[in-house]
Short mmCIF file of C-alpha atoms in Angstrom, two decimals:
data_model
loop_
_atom_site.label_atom_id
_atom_site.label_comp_id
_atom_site.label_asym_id
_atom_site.label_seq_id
_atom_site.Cartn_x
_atom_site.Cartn_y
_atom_site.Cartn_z
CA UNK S 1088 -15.33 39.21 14.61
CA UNK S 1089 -17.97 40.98 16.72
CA UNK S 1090 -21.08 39.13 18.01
CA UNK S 1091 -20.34 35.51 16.71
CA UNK S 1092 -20.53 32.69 19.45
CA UNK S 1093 -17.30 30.76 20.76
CA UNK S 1094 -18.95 27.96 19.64
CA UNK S 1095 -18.49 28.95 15.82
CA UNK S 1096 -15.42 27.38 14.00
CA UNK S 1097 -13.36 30.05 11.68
CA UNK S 1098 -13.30 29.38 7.65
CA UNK S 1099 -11.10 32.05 6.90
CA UNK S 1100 -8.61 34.22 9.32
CA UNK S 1101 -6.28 37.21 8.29
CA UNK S 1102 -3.18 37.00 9.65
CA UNK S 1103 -0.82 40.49 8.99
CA UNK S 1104 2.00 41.93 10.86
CA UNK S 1105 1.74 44.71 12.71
CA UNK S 1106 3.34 47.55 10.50
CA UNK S 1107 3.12 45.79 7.61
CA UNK S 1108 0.95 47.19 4.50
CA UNK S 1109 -2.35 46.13 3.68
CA UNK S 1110 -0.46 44.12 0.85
CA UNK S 1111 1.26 41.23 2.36
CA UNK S 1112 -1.20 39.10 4.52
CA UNK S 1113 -1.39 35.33 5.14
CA UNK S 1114 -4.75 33.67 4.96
CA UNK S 1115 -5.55 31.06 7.07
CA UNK S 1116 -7.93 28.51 5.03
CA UNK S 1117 -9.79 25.59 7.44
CA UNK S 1118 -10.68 22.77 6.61
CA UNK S 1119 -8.74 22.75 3.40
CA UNK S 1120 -5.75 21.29 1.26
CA UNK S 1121 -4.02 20.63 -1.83
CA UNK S 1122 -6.95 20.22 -3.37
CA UNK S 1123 -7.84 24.38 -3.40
CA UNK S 1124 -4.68 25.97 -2.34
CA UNK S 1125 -2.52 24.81 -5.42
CA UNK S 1126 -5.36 25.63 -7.62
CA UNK S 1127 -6.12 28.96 -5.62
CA UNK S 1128 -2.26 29.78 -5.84
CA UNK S 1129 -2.57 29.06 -9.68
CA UNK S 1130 -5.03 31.61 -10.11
CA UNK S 1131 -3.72 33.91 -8.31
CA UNK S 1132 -0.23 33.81 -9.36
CA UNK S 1133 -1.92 34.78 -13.12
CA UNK S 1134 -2.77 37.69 -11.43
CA UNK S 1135 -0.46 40.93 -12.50
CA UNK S 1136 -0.25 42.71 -9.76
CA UNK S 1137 0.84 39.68 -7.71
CA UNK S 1138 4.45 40.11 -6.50
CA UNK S 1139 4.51 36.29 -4.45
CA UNK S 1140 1.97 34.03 -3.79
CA UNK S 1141 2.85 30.61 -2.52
CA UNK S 1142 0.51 27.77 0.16
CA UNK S 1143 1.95 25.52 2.48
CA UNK S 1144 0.03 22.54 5.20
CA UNK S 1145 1.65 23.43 8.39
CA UNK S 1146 0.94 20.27 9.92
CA UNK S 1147 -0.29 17.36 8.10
CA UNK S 1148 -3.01 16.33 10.64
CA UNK S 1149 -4.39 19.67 11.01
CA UNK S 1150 -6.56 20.59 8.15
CA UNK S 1151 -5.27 24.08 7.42
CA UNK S 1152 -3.43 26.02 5.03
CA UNK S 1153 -1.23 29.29 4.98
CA UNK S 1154 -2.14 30.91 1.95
CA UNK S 1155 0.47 33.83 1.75
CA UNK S 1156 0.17 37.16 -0.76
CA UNK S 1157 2.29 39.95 -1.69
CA UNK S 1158 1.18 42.55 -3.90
CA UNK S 1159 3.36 45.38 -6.06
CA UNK S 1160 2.08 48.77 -5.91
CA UNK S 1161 -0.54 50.07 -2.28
CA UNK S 1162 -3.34 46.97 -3.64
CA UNK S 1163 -4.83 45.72 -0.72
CA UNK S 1164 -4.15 41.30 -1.06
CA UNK S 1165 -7.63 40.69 -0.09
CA UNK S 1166 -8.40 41.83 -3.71
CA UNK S 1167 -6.23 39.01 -5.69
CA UNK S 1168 -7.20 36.67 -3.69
CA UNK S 1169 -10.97 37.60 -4.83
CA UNK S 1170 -10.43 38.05 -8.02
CA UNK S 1171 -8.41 34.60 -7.53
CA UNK S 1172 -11.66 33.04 -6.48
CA UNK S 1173 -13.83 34.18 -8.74
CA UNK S 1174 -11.54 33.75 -11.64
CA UNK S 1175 -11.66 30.16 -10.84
CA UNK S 1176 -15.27 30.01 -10.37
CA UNK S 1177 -15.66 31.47 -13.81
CA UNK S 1178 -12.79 28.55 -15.06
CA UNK S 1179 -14.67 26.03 -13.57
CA UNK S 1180 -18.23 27.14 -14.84
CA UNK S 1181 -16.60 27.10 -18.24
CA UNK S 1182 -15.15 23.70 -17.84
CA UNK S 1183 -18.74 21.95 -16.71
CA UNK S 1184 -20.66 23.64 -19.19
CA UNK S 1185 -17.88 22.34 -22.35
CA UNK S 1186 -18.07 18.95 -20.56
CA UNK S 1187 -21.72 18.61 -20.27
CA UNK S 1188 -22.30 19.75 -24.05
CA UNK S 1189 -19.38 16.91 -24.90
CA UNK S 1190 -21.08 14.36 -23.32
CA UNK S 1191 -24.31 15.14 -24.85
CA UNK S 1192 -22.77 15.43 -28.34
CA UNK S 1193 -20.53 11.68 -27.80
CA UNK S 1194 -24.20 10.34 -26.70
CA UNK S 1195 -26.33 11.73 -29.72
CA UNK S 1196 -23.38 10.41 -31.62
CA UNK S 1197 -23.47 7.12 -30.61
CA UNK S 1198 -27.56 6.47 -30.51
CA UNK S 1199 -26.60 7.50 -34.15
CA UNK S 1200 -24.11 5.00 -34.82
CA UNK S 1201 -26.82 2.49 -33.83
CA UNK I 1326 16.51 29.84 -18.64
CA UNK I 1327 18.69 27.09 -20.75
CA UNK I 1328 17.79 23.41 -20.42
CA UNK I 1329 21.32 22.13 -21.23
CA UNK I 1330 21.35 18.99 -21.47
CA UNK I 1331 20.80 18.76 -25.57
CA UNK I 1332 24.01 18.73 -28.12
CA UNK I 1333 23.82 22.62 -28.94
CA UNK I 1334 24.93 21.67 -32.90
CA UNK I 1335 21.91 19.27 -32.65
CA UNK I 1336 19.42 22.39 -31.75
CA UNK I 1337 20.18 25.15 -33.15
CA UNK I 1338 20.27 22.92 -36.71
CA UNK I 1339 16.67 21.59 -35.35
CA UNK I 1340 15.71 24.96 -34.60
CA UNK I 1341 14.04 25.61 -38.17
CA UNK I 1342 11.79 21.92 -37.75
CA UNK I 1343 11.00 21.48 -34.07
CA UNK I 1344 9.05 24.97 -31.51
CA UNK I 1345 11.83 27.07 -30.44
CA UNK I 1346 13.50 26.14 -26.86
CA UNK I 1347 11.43 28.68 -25.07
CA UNK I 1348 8.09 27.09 -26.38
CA UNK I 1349 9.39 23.77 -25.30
CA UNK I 1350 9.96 24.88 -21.70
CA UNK I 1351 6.69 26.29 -21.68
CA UNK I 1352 4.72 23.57 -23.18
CA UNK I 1353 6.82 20.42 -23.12
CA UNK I 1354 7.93 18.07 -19.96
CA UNK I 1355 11.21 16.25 -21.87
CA UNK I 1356 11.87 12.90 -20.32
CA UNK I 1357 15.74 12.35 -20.16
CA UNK I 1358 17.52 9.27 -19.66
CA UNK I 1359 18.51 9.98 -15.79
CA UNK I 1360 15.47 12.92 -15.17
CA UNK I 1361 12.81 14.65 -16.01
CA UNK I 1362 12.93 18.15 -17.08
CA UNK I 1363 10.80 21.38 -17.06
CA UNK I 1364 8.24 19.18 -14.59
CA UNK I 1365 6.78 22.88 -12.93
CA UNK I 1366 4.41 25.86 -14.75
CA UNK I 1367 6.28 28.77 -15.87
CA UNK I 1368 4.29 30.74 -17.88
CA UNK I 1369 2.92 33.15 -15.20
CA UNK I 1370 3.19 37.36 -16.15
CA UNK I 1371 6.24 38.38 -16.22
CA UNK I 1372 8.84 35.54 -15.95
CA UNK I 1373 8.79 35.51 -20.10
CA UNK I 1374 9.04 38.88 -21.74
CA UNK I 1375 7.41 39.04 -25.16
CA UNK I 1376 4.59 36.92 -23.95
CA UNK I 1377 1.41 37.57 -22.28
CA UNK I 1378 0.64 35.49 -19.57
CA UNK I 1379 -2.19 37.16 -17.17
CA UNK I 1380 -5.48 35.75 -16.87
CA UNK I 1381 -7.96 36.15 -19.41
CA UNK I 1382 -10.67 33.79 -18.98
CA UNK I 1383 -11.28 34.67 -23.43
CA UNK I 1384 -7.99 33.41 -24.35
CA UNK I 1385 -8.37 30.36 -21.85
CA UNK I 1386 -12.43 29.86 -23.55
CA UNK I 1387 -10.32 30.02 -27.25
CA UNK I 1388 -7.88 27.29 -26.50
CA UNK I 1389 -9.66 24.67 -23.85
CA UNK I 1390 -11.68 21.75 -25.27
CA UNK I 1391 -12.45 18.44 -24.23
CA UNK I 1392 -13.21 15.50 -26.21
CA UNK I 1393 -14.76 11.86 -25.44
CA UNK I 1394 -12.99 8.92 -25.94
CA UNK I 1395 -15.03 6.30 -24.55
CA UNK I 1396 -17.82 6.50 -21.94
CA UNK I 1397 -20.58 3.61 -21.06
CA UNK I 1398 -21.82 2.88 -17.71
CA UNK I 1399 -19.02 2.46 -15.55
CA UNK I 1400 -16.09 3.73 -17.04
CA UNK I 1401 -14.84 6.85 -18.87
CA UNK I 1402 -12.04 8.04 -21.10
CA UNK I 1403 -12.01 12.00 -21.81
CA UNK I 1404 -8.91 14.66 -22.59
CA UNK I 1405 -8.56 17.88 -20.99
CA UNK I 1406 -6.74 20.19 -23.39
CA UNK I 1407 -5.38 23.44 -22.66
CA UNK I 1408 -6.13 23.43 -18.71
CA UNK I 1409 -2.97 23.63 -15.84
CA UNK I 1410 -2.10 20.83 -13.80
CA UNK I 1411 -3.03 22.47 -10.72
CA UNK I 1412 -6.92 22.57 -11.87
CA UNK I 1413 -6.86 19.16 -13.04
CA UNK I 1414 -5.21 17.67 -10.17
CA UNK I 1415 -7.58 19.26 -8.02
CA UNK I 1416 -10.55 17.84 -10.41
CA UNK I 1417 -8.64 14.30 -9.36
CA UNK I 1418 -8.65 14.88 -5.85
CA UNK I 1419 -12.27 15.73 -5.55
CA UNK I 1420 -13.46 12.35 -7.60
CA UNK I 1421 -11.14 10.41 -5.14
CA UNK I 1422 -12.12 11.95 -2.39
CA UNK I 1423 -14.59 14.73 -2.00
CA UNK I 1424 -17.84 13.89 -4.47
CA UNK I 1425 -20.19 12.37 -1.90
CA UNK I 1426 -22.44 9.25 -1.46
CA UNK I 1427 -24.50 6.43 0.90
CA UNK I 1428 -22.50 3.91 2.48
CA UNK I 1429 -23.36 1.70 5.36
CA UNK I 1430 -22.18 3.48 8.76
CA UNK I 1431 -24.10 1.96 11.52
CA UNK I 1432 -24.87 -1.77 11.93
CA UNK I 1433 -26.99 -2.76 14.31
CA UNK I 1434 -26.29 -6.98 14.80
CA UNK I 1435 -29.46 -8.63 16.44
CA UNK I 1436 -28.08 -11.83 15.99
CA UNK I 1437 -25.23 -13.12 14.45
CA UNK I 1438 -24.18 -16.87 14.66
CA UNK I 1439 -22.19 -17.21 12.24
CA UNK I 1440 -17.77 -17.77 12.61
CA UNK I 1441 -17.11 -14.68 10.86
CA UNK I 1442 -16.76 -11.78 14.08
CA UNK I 1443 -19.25 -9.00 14.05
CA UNK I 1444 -16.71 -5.86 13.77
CA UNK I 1445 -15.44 -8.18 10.82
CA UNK I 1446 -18.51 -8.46 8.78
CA UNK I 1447 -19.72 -4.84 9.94
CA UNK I 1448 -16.50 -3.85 8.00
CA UNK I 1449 -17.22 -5.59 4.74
CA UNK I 1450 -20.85 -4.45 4.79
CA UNK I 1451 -19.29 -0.51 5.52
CA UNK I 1452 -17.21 -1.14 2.04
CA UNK I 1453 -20.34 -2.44 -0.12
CA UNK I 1454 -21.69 0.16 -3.32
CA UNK I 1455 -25.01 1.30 -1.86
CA UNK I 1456 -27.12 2.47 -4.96
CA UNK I 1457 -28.90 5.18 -3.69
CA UNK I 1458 -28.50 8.99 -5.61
CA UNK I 1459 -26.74 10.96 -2.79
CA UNK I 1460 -27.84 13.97 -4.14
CA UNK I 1461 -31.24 13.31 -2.80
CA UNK I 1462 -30.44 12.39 1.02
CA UNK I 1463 -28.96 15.64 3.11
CA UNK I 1464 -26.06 15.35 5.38
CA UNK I 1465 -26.46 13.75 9.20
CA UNK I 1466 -26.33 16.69 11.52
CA UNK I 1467 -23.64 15.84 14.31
CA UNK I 1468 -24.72 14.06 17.47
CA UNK I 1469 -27.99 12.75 15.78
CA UNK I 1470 -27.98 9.58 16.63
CA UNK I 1471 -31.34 8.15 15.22
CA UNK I 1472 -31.69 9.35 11.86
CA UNK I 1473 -34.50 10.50 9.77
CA UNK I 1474 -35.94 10.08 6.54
CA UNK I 1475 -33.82 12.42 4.80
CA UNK I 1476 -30.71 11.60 6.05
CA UNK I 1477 -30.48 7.57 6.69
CA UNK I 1478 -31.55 5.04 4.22
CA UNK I 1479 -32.12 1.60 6.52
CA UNK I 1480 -31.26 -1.62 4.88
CA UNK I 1481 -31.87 -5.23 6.44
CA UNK I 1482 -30.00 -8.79 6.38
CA UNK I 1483 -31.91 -11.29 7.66
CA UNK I 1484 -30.59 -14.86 6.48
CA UNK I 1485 -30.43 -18.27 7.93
CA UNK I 1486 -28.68 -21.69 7.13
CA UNK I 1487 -30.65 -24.80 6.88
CA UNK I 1488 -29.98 -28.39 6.04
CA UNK I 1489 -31.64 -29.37 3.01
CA UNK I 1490 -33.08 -32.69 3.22
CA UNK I 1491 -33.57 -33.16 -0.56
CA UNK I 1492 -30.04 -34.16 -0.45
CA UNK I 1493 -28.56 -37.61 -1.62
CA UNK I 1494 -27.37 -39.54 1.46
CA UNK I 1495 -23.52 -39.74 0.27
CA UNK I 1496 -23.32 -36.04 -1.19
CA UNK I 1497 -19.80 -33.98 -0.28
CA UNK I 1498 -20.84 -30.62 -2.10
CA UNK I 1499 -21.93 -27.64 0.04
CA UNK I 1500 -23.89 -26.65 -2.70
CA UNK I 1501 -26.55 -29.36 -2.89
CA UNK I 1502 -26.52 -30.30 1.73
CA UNK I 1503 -26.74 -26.61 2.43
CA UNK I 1504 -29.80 -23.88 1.40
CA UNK I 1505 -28.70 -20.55 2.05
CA UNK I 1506 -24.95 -21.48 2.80
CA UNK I 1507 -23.46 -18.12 1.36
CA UNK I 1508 -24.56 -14.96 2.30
CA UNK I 1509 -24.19 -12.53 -0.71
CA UNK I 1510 -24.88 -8.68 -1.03
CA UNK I 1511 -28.20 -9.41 -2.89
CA UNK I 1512 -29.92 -10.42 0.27
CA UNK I 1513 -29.87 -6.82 1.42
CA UNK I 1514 -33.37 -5.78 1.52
CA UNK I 1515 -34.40 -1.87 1.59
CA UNK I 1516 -36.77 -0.79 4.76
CA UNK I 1517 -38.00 2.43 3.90
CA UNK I 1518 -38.43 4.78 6.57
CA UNK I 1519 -41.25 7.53 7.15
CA UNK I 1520 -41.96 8.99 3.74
CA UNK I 1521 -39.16 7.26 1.52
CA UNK I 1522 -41.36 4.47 0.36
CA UNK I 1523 -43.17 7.36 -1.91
CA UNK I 1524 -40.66 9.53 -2.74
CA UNK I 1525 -38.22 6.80 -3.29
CA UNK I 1526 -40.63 4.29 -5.10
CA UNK I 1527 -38.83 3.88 -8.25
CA UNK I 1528 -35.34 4.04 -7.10
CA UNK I 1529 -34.01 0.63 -6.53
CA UNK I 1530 -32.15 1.15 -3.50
CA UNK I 1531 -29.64 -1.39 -2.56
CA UNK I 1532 -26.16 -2.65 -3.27
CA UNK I 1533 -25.01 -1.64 -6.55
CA UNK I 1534 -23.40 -5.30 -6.99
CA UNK I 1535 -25.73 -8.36 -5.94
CA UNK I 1536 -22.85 -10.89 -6.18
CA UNK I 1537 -20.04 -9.84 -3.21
CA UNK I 1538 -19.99 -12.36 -0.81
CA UNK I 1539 -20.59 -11.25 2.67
CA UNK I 1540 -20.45 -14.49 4.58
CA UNK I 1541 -20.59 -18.10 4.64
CA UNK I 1542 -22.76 -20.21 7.21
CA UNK I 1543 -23.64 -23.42 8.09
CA UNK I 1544 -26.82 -25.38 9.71
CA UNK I 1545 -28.05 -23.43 12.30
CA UNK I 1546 -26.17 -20.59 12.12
CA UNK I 1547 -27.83 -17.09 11.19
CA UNK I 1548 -27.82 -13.30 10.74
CA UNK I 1549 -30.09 -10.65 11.92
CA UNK I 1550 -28.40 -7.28 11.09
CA UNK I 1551 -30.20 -3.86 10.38
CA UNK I 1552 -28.03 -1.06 8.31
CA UNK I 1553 -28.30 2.40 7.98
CA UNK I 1554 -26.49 4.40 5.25
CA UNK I 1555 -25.70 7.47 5.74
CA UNK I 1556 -23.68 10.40 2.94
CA UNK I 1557 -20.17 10.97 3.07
CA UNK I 1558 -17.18 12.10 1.44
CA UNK I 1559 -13.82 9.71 1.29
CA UNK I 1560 -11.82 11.90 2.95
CA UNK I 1561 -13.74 10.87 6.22
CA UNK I 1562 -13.43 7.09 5.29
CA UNK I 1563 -12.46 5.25 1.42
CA UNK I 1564 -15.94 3.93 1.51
CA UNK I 1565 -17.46 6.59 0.35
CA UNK I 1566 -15.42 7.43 -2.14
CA UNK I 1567 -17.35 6.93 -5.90
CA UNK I 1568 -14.68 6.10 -8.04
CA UNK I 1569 -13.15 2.88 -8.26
CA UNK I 1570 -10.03 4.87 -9.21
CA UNK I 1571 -9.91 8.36 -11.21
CA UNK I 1572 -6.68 8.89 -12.97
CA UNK I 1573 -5.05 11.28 -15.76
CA UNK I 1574 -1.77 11.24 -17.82
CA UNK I 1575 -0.10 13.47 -20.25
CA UNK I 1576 -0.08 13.11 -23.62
CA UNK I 1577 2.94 11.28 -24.84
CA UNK I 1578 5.00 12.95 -27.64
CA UNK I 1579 7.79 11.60 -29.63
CA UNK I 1580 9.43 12.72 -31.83
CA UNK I 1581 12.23 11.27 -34.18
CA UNK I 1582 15.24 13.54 -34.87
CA UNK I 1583 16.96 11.46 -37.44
CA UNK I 1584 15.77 8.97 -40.07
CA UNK I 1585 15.89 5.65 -38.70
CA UNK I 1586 15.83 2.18 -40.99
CA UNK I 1587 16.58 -1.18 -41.72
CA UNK I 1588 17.53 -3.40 -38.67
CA UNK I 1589 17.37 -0.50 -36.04
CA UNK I 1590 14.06 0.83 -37.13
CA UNK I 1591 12.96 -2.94 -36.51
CA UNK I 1592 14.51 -2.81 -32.60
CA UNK I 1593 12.91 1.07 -32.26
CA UNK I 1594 9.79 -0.61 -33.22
CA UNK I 1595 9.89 -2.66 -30.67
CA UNK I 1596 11.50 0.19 -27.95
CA UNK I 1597 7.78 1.41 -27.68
CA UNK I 1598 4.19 0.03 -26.71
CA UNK I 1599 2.47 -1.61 -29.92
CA UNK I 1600 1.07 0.31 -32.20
CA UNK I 1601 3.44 3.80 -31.44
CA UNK I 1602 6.06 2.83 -34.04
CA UNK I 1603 5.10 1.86 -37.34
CA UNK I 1604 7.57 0.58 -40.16
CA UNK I 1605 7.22 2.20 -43.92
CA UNK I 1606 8.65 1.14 -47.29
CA UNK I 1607 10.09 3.78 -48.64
CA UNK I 1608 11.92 2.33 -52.21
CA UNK I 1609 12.78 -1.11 -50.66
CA UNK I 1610 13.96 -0.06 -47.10
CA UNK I 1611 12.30 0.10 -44.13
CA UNK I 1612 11.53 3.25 -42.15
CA UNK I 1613 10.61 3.91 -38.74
CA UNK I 1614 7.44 6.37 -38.28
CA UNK I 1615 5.63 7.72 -35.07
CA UNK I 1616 2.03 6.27 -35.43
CA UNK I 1617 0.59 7.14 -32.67
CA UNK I 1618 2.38 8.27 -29.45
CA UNK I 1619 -0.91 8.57 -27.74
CA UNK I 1620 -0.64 4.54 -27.15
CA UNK I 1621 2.90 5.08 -25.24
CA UNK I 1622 3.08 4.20 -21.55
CA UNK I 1623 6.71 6.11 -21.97
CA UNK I 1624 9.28 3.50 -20.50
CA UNK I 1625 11.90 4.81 -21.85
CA UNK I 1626 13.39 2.16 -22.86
CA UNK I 1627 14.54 3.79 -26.21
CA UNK I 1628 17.05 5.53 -23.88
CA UNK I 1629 19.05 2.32 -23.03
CA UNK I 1630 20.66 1.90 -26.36
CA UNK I 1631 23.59 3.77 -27.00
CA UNK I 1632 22.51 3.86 -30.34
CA UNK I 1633 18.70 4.94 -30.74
CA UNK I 1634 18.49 7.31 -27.74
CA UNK I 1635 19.55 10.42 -29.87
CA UNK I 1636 17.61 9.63 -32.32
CA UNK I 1637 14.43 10.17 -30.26
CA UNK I 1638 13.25 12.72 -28.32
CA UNK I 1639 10.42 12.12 -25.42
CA UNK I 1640 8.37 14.55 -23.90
CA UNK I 1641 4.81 15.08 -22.70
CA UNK I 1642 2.46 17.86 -23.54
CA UNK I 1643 2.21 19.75 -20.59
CA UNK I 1644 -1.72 21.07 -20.65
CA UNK I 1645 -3.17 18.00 -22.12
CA UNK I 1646 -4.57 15.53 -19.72
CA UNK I 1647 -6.05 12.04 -20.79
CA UNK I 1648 -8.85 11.71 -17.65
CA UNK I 1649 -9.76 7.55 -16.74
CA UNK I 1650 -12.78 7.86 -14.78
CA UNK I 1651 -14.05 4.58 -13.20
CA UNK I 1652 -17.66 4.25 -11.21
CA UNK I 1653 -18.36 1.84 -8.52
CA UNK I 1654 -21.58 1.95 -10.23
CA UNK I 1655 -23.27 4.18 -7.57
CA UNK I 1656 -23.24 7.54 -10.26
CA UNK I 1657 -22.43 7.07 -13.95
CA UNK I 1658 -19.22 8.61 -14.11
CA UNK I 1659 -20.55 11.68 -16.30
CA UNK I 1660 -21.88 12.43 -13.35
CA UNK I 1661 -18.86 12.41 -10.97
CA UNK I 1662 -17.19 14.81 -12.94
CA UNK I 1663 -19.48 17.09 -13.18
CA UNK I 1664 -20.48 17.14 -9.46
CA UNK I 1665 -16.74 17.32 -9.20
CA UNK I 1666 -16.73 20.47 -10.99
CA UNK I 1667 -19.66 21.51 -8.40
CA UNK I 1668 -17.55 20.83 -5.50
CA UNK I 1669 -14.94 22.97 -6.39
CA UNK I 1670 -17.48 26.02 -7.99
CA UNK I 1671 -18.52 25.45 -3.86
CA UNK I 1672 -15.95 25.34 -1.96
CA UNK I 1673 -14.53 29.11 -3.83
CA UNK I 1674 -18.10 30.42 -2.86
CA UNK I 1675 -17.68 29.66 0.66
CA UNK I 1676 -14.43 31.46 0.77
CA UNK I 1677 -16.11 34.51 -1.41
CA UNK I 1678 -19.36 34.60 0.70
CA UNK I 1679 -16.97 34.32 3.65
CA UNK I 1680 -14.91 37.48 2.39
CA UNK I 1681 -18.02 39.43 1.97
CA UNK I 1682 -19.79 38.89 5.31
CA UNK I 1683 -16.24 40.10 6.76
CA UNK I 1684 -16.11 42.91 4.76
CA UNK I 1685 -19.63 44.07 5.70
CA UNK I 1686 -18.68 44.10 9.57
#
């Protein structure tokens, strides 16, 4: 990436063979684990036009996952794994907005038991 | 895709009462005698023909709820339904280990007298509940070695053991010939720094628990120790983390595939944690009936008689997660899961905002 310092650590790198379409790439995730990559892989594997999707830690003391996708048909795999992200953003917004209303409604219906 | 491990006759007679195989290997973990079977997901597009299985965050909205069990100030009991075990591990991970708070980091020992070696006691006061709302204090910025107000909360212990001479002349308890013989968390006092005494006026900062015993003295001996806290996450080191422990299991399901009474209803009764198995009189025999398999730490144990184990069958549901949630009393545990949920809503936007500012070079 043009004009960033050395001193800048990567988040995200591409990594794609040369030759290779625009639909098979592995992702390089710092700083990262279990935690997002089985969800992430989850999400993504919902995704139709996913052919293979699959994470793995290369080395447990290095905080980094390989985040591999394949697509069917010319789709480039940066897409699925967007749509992956944002799917799960949406999934989570869902799932704190349900929670917060349940614990409001378990409060309001205790106070009332009282 | 056949899980084979059932009498065939057995099924397809069942077929009629119990969800047809291929909605058991969806939805169903079955617990054998020997293993555990259909443990992973399946139902992603196109391993199942006939169903529908890509992403549709209306059909997920339509069949996800959560419900309350039990909640008061330090611990918490809520299901999950209709959510993958990937998502809900993840939610696990992040209360162990990702949901910031304060914690003691640096500790500064003036003076310390007492037998109990300073990289010792700095240790125990590292692991101590701070109460202090992390949400309010910012992250230190590397190399800063000083601290300000926004990032470093500064707590003090300043104790010392005397003899008390109010003491009868023959008395053997420490209690009565000591004053100030046990140092305990509750002698932490808070030291604001720069603007914290205002903004922070109402928020009793300090140990969550006044009754941990830090150290134990004698006559003479004393402790001069100043603290800072700082925020963290228990990845970098367990005393950070908020939760005491955060946990979830699946629902238990059993189910009984032939009538079972009289003497062995009384021994399946007793297969099973109280309260799953309940015995009925039906016209002067008794009957076993499932309860409430919700109560079921699933031992097993029904499986080591030759004689009950095909009468039952075991399984878990596979999208329904019973969630324990329990605070160290730093953040009601409401409000670890949702800042839970905010962690992982975060760390997808720093992968998104990092796909966009590549895609604009």
């Amino acid at each position: 990436m043009a004009g960033v310092d050395g001193e800048k650590k990567p988040v995200l790198e591409m990594v794609q063979a040369d030759g290779a379409d625009e639909g098979c790439v592995t992702f390089v995730l710092h700083e990262e684990d279990h935690t997002l990559g089985n969800s992430l892989r989850y999400m993504v594997m919902k995704n139709l036009d996913v052919d293979f999707c699959g994470y793995s830690i290369t080395h447990p003391s290095e905080s980094k996952i390989n985040f591999r996708i394949q697509t069917r048909g010319a789709v480039p795999a940066v897409e699925p794994l967007r749509r992956g992200l944002t799917e799960l953003t949406d999934l989570c917004q869902h799932v704190l907005n349900t929670f917060e209303k349940r614990v409001s409604e378990f409060r309001s219906q205790c106070e009332e038991a009282e | 895709i056949y899980c084979g491990a059932y009498d065939v006759k057995d099924n397809i007679a069942k077929m009629a009462a119990t969800m047809s195989n291929v909605d058991e290997i969806r939805n169903r973990v079955i617990l054998g005698e020997f293993n555990v079977k259909n443990v992973h997901t399946t139902d992603y597009p196109g391993n199942y023909p006939g169903y529908d299985d890509t992403w549709s965050l209306q059909k997920f909205q339509k069949n996800f709820r959560i419900d309350v069990v039990q909640m008061d100030e330090t611990c918490m009991e809520f299901d999950m339904v209709g959510i993958d075990a990937s998502i809900a591990n993840a939610f696990r991970r992040i209360l162990l280990a990702e949901v910031p708070t304060m914690a003691v980091e640096k500790v500064f020992i003036y003076n310390n007298t007492s037998i109990i070696q300073d990289e010792v006691l700095a240790q125990r006061l590292g692991l101590i509940p701070i109460k202090a709302d992390p949400r309010l204090f910012e992250y230190r910025n590397a190399g800063d070695e000083e601290g300000t107000e926004i990032d470093t909360i500064q707590l003090q212990l300043k104790i010392k053991c005397t003899r008390n001479h109010q003491a009868t002349k023959d008395s053997a308890d420490p209690q009565e010939l000591y004053l100030n013989h046990m140092v305990y968390s509750k002698d932490m006092t808070w030291v604001p720094i720069g603007n914290q005494a205002d903004v922070l006026a109402d928020a009793n900062i300090g140990p969550v628990h006044g009754d941990i015993l830090l150290a134990k003295l004698r006559p003479g001996q004393e402790l001069d120790i100043v603290m800072h806290c700082v925020k963290g996450i228990g990845q970098d080191h367990a005393k950070f983390s908020p939760v005491a422990t955060a946990s979830y299991r699946l629902l238990p399901e059993i189910t009984l595939m032939k009538t079972v009474e009289g003497e062995k209803a009384e021994r399946l009764k007793r297969c099973f944690s109280p309260g799953v198995i309940e015995l009925e009189n039906h016209g002067g025999k008794v009957v076993a009936k499932v309860m409430n398999s919700r109560l079921d730490t699933c031992s097993r144990e029904v499986l080591r008689h030759d004689d009950l184990k095909n009468a039952v069958k075991l399984a878990r549901v596979r999208d329904h997660f019973i969630f324990s949630v329990e605070s160290t009393g730093i953040l009601p545990p409401d409000v670890l899961v949702s800042e839970a949920i905010k962690v992982l809503m975060a760390k997808c936007q720093r992968f998104l905002s990092e796909l966009d500012s590549s895609e604009m070079e």
